PDB file of C-alpha atoms and ligand atoms in Angstrom:
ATOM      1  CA  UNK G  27      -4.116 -83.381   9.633  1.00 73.00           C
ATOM      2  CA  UNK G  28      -3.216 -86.693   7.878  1.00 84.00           C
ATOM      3  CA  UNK G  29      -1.254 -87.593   4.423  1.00 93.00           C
ATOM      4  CA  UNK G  30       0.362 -90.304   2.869  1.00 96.00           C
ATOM      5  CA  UNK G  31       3.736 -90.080   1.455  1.00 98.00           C
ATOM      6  CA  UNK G  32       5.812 -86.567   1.355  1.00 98.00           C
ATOM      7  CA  UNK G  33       7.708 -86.759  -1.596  1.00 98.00           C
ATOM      8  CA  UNK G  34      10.476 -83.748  -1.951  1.00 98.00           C
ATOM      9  CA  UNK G  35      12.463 -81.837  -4.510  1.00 98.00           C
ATOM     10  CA  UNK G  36      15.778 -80.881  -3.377  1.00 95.00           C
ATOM     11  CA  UNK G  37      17.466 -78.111  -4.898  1.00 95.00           C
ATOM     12  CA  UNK G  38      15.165 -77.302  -7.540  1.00 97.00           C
ATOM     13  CA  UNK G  39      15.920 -73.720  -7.845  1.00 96.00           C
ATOM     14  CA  UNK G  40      19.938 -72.892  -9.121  1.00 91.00           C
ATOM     15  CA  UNK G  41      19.752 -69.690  -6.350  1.00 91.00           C
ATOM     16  CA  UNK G  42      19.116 -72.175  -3.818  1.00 89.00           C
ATOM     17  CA  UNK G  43      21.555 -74.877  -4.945  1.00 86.00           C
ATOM     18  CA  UNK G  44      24.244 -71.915  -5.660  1.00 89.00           C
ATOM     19  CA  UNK G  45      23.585 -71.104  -1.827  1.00 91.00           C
ATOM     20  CA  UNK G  46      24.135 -74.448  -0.651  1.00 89.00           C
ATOM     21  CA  UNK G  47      27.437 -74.923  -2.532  1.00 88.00           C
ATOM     22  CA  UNK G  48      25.764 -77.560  -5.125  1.00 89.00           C
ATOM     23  CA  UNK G  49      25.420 -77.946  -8.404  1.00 88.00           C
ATOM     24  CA  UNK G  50      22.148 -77.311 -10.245  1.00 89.00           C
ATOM     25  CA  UNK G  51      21.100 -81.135 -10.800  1.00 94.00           C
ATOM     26  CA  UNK G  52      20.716 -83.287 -14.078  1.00 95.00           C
ATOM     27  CA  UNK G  53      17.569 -84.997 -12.886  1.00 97.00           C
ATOM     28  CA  UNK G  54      15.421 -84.292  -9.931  1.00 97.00           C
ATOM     29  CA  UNK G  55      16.697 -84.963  -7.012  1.00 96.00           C
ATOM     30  CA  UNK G  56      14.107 -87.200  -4.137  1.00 97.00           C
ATOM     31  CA  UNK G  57      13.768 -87.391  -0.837  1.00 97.00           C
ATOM     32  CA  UNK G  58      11.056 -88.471   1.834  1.00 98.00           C
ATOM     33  CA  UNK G  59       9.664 -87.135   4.740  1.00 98.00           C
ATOM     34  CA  UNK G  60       6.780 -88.769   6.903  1.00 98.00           C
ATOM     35  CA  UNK G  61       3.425 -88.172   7.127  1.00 98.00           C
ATOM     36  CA  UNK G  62       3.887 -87.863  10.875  1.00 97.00           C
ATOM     37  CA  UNK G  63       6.293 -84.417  10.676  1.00 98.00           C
ATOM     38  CA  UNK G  64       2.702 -83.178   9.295  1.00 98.00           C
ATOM     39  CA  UNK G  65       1.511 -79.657  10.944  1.00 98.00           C
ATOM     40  CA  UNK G  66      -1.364 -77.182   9.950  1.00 98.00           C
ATOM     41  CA  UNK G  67      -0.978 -73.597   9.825  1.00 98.00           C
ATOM     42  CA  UNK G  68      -1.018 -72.799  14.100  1.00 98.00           C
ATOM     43  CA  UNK G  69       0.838 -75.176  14.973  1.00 98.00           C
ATOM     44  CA  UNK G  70       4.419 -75.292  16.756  1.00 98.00           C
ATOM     45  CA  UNK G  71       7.594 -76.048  14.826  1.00 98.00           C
ATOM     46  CA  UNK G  72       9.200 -78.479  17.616  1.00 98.00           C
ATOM     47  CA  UNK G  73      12.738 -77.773  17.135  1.00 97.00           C
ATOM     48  CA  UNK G  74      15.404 -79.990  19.987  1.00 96.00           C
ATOM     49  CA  UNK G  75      18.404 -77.176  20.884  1.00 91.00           C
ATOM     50  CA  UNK G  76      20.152 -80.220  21.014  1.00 94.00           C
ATOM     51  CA  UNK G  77      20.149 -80.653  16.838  1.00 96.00           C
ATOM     52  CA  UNK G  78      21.908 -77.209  16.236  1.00 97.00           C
ATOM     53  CA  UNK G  79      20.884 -74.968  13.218  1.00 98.00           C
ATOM     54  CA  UNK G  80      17.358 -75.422  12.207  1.00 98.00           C
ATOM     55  CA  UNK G  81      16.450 -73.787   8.892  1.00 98.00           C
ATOM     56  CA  UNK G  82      12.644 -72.702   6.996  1.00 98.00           C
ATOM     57  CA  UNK G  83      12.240 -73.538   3.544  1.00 98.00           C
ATOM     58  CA  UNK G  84       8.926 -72.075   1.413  1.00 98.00           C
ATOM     59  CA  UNK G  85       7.639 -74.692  -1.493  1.00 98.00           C
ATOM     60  CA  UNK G  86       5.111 -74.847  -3.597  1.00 98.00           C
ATOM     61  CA  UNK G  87       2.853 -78.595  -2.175  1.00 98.00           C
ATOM     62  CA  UNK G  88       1.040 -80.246  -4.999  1.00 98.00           C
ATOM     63  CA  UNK G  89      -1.602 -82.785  -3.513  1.00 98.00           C
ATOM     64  CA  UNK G  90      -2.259 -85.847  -5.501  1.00 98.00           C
ATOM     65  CA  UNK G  91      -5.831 -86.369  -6.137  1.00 98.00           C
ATOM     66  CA  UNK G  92      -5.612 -89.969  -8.459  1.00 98.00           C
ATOM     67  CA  UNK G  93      -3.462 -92.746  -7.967  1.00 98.00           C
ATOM     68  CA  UNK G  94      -0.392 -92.020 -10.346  1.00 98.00           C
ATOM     69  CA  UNK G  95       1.847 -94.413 -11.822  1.00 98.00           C
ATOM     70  CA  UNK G  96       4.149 -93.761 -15.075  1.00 98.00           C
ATOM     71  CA  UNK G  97       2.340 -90.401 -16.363  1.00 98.00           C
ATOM     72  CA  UNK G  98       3.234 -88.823 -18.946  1.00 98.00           C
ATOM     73  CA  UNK G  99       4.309 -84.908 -18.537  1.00 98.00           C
ATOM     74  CA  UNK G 100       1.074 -83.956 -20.815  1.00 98.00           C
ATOM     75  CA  UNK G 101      -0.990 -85.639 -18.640  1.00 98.00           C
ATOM     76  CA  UNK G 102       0.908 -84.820 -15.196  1.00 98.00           C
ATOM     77  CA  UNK G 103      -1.047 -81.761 -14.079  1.00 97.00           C
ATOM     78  CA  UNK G 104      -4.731 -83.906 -14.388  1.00 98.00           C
ATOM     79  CA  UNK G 105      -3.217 -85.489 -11.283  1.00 98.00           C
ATOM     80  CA  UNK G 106      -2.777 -82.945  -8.887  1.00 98.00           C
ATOM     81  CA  UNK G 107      -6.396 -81.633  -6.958  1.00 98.00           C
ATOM     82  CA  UNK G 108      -5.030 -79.323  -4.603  1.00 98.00           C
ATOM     83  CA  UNK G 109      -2.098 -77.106  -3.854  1.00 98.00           C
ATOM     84  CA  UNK G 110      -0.821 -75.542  -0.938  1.00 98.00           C
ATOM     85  CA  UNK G 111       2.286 -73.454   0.946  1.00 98.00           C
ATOM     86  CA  UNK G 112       4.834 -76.124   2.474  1.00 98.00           C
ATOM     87  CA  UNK G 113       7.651 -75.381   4.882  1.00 98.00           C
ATOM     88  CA  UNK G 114      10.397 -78.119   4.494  1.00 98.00           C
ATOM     89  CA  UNK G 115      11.651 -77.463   7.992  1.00 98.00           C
ATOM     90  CA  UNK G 116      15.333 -78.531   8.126  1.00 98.00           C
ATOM     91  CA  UNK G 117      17.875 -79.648  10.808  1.00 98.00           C
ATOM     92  CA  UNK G 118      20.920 -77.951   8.561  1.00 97.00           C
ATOM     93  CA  UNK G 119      23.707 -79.030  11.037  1.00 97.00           C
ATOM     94  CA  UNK G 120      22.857 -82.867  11.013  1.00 98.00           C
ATOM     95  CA  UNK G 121      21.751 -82.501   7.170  1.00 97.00           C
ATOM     96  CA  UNK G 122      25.213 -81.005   6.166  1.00 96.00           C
ATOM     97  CA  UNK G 123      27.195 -83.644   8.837  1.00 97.00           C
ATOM     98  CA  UNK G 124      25.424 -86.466   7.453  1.00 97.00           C
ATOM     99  CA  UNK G 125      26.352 -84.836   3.686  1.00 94.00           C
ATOM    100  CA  UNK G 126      29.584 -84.770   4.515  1.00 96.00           C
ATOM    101  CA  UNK G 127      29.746 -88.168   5.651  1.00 98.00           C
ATOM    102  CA  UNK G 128      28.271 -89.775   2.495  1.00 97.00           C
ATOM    103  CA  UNK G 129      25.173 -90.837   4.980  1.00 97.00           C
ATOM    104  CA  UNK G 130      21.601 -90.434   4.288  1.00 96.00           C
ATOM    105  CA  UNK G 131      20.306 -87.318   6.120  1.00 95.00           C
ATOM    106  CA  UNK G 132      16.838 -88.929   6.709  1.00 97.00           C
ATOM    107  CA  UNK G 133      16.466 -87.295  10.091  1.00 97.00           C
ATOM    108  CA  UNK G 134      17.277 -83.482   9.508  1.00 98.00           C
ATOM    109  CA  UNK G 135      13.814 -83.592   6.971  1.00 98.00           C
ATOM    110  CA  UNK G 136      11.960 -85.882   9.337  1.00 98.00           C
ATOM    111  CA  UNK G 137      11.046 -84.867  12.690  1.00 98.00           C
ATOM    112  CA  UNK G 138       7.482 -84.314  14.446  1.00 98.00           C
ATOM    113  CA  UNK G 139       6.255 -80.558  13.390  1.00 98.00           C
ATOM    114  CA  UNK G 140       9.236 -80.002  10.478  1.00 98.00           C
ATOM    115  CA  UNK G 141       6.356 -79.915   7.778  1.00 98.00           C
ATOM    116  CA  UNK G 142       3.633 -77.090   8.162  1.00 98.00           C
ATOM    117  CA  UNK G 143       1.156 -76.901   5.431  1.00 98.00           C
ATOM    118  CA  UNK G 144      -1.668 -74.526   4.823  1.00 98.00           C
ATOM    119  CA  UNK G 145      -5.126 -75.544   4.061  1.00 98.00           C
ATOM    120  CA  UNK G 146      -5.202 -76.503   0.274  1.00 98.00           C
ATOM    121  CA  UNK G 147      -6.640 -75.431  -2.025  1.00 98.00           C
ATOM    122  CA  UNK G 148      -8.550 -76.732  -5.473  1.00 98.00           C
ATOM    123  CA  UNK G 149      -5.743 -76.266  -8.384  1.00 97.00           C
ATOM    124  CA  UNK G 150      -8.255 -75.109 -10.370  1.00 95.00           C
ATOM    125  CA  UNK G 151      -8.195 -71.675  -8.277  1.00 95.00           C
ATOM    126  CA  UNK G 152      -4.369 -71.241  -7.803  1.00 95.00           C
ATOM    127  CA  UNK G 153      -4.115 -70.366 -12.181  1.00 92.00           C
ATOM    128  CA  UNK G 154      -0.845 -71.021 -13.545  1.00 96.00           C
ATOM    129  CA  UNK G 155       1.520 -73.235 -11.373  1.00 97.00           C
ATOM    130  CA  UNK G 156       4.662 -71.781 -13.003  1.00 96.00           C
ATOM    131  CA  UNK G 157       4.208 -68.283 -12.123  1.00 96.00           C
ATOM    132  CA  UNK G 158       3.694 -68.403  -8.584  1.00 98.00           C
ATOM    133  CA  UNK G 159       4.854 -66.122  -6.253  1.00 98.00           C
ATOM    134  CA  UNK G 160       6.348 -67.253  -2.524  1.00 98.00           C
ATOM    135  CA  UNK G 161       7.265 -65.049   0.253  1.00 98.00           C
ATOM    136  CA  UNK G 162       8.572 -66.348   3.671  1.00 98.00           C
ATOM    137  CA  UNK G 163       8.453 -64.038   6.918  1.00 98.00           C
ATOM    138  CA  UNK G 164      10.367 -64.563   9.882  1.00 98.00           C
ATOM    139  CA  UNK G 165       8.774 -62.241  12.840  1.00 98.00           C
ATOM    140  CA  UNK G 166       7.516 -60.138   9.879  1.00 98.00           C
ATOM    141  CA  UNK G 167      10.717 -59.806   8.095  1.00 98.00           C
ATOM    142  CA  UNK G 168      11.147 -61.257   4.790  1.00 98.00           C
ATOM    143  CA  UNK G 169      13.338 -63.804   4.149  1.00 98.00           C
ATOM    144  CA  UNK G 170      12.204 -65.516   1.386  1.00 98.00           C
ATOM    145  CA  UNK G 171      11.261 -63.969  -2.024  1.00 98.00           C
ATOM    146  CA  UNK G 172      10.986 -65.763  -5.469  1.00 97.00           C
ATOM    147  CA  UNK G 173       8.859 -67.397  -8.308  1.00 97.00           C
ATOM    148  CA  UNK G 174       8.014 -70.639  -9.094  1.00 98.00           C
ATOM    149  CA  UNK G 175       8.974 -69.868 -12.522  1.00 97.00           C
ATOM    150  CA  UNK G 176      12.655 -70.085 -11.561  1.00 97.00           C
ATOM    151  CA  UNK G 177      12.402 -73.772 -10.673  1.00 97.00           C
ATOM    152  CA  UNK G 178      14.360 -76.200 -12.135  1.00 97.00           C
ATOM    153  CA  UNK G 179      11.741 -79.211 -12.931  1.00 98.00           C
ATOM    154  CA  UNK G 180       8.332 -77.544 -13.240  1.00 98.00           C
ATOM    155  CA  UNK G 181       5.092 -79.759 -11.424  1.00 98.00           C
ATOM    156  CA  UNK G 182       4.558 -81.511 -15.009  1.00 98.00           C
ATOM    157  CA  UNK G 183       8.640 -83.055 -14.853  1.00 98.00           C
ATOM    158  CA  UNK G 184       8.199 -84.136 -11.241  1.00 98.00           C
ATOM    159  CA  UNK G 185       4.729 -86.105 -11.751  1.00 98.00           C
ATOM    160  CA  UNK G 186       6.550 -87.731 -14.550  1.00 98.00           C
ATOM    161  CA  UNK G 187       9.576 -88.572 -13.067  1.00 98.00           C
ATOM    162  CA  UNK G 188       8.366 -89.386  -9.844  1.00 98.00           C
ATOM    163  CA  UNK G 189       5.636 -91.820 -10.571  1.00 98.00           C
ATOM    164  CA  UNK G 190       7.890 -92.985 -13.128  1.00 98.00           C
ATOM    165  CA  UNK G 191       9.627 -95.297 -10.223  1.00 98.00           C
ATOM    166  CA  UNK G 192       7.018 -94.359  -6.870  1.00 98.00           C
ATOM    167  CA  UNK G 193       2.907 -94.991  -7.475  1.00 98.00           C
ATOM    168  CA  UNK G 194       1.494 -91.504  -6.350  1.00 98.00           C
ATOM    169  CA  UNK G 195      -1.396 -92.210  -4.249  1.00 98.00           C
ATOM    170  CA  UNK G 196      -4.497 -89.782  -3.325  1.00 98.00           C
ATOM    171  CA  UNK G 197      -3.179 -87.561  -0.674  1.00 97.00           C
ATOM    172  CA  UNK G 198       0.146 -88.045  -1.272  1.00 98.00           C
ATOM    173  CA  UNK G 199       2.213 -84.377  -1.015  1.00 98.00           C
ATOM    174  CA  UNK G 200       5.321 -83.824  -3.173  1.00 98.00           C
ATOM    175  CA  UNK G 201       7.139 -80.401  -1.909  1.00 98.00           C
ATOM    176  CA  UNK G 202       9.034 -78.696  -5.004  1.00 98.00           C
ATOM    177  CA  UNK G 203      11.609 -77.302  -3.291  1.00 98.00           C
ATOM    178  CA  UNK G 204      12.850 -73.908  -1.980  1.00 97.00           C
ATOM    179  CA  UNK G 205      14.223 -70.948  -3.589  1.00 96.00           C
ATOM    180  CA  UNK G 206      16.960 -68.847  -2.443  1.00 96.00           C
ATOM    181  CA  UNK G 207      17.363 -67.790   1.103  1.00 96.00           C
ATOM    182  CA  UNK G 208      17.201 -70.336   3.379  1.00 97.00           C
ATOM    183  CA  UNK G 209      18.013 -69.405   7.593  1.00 97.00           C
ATOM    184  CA  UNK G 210      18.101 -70.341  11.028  1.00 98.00           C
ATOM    185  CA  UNK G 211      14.975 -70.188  13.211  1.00 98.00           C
ATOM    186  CA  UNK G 212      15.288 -69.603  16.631  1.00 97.00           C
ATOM    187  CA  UNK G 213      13.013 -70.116  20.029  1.00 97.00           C
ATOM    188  CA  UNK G 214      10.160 -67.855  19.743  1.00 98.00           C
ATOM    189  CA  UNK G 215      10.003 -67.239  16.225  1.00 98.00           C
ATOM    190  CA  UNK G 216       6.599 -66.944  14.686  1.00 98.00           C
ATOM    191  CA  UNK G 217       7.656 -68.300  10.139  1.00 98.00           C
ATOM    192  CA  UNK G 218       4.933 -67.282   7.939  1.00 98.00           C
ATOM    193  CA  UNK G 219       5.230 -68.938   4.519  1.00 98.00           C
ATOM    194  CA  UNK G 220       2.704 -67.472   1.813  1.00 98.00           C
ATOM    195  CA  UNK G 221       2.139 -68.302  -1.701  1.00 98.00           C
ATOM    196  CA  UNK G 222       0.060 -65.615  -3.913  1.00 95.00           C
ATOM    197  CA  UNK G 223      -3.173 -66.901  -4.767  1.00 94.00           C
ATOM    198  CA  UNK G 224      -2.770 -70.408  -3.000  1.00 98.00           C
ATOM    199  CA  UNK G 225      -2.190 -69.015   1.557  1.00 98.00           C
ATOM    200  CA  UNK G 226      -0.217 -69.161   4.338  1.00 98.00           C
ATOM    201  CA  UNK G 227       0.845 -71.288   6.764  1.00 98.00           C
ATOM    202  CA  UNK G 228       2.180 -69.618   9.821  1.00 98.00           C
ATOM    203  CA  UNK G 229       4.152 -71.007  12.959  1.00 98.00           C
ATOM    204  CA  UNK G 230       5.520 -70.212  16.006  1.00 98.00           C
ATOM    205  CA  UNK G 231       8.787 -72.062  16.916  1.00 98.00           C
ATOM    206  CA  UNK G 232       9.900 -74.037  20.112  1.00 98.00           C
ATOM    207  CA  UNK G 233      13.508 -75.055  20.828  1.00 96.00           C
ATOM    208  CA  UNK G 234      12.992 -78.007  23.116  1.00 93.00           C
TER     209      UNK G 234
HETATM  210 MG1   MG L  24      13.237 -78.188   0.608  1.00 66.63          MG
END
């Protein structure tokens, strides 16, 4: 699989930011990942034992299907042409150290494997982006339950405010962020993230 840019939404669900000790933010808050931490659904989540705590996170992808560039929220959603389920894999332990020390936490979001993806599909056949449901499994077990209703900046905000300062390009990926109920993976672990009417990506995990 190949992207472009992977543009995500941190803490865009108050659950999730009340779990992470954070406040529910004022504006949206960015980050990158690259195209290289890219999986498909299949794949193996490539986690080093070395990096401590490594954590799943189910989102809602929007796939950018025209190039983008200071659209308005009416006009946000004519620029998405596919969704599908994203798992933000996350190093937690160098995320919060690097937190803590006022340092960018780049690396934590950006390894090889730490985004799976399903196979995406047409938005036209996913109906209404803001009432969305998304499950995660871990070995079967769900860990992850919630509604894309309950995010902070809906898809329309994020186009806006994105391409308000980045051009979007086709096949560009912007992850919404994760709702409550983030946790550790560990070796052997086989993370299914699923989105109602959009699929699954599912993935077994390495410590290496
Ligand atoms: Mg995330």
């Amino acid at each position: 699989m190949s992207c472009g840019k992977i543009v995500c939404i941190g803490q865009n669900y108050r659950a999730h930011a009340r779990e992470m000790e954070l406040e529910a933010p004022a504006e949206p808050v960015i980050f990158l990942k690259p195209s290289t931490a890219l999986i498909a659904d299949g794949d193996v989540i490539e986690a080093p034992a070395g990096l401590g705590r490594v954590d799943h996170e189910v989102e809602l992808a929007l796939i950018i299907g025209k190039k983008a560039r200071k659209v308005a929220e009416s006009e946000a959603l004519s620029y998405v042409s596919e969704v599908a389920v994203f798992n933000d894999v996350t190093a937690r332990d160098v995320q919060s150290a690097a937190r803590t020390a006022g340092l960018p936490w780049a690396l934590s979001k950006g390894l090889d494997t730490f985004a799976p993806m399903s196979r995406p599909v047409p938005v036209s056949e996913a109906g209404d982006l803001r009432s969305l449901r998304l499950e995660l499994r871990v070995n079967g077990e769900v860990r992850q339950s919630g509604s894309t209703s309950n995010m902070i900046f809906g898809p329309e905000r994020l186009i806006a405010y994105i391409s308000k300062y980045m051009t979007l390009e086709p096949g560009d990926i912007i992850a919404t962020g994760t709702p409550e109920g983030v946790g550790p993976l560990n070796d052997g672990d086989v993370v299914e993230a699923g989105i109602e009417g959009v699929g699954k990506v599912s993935n077994r995990v390495r410590r290496i």
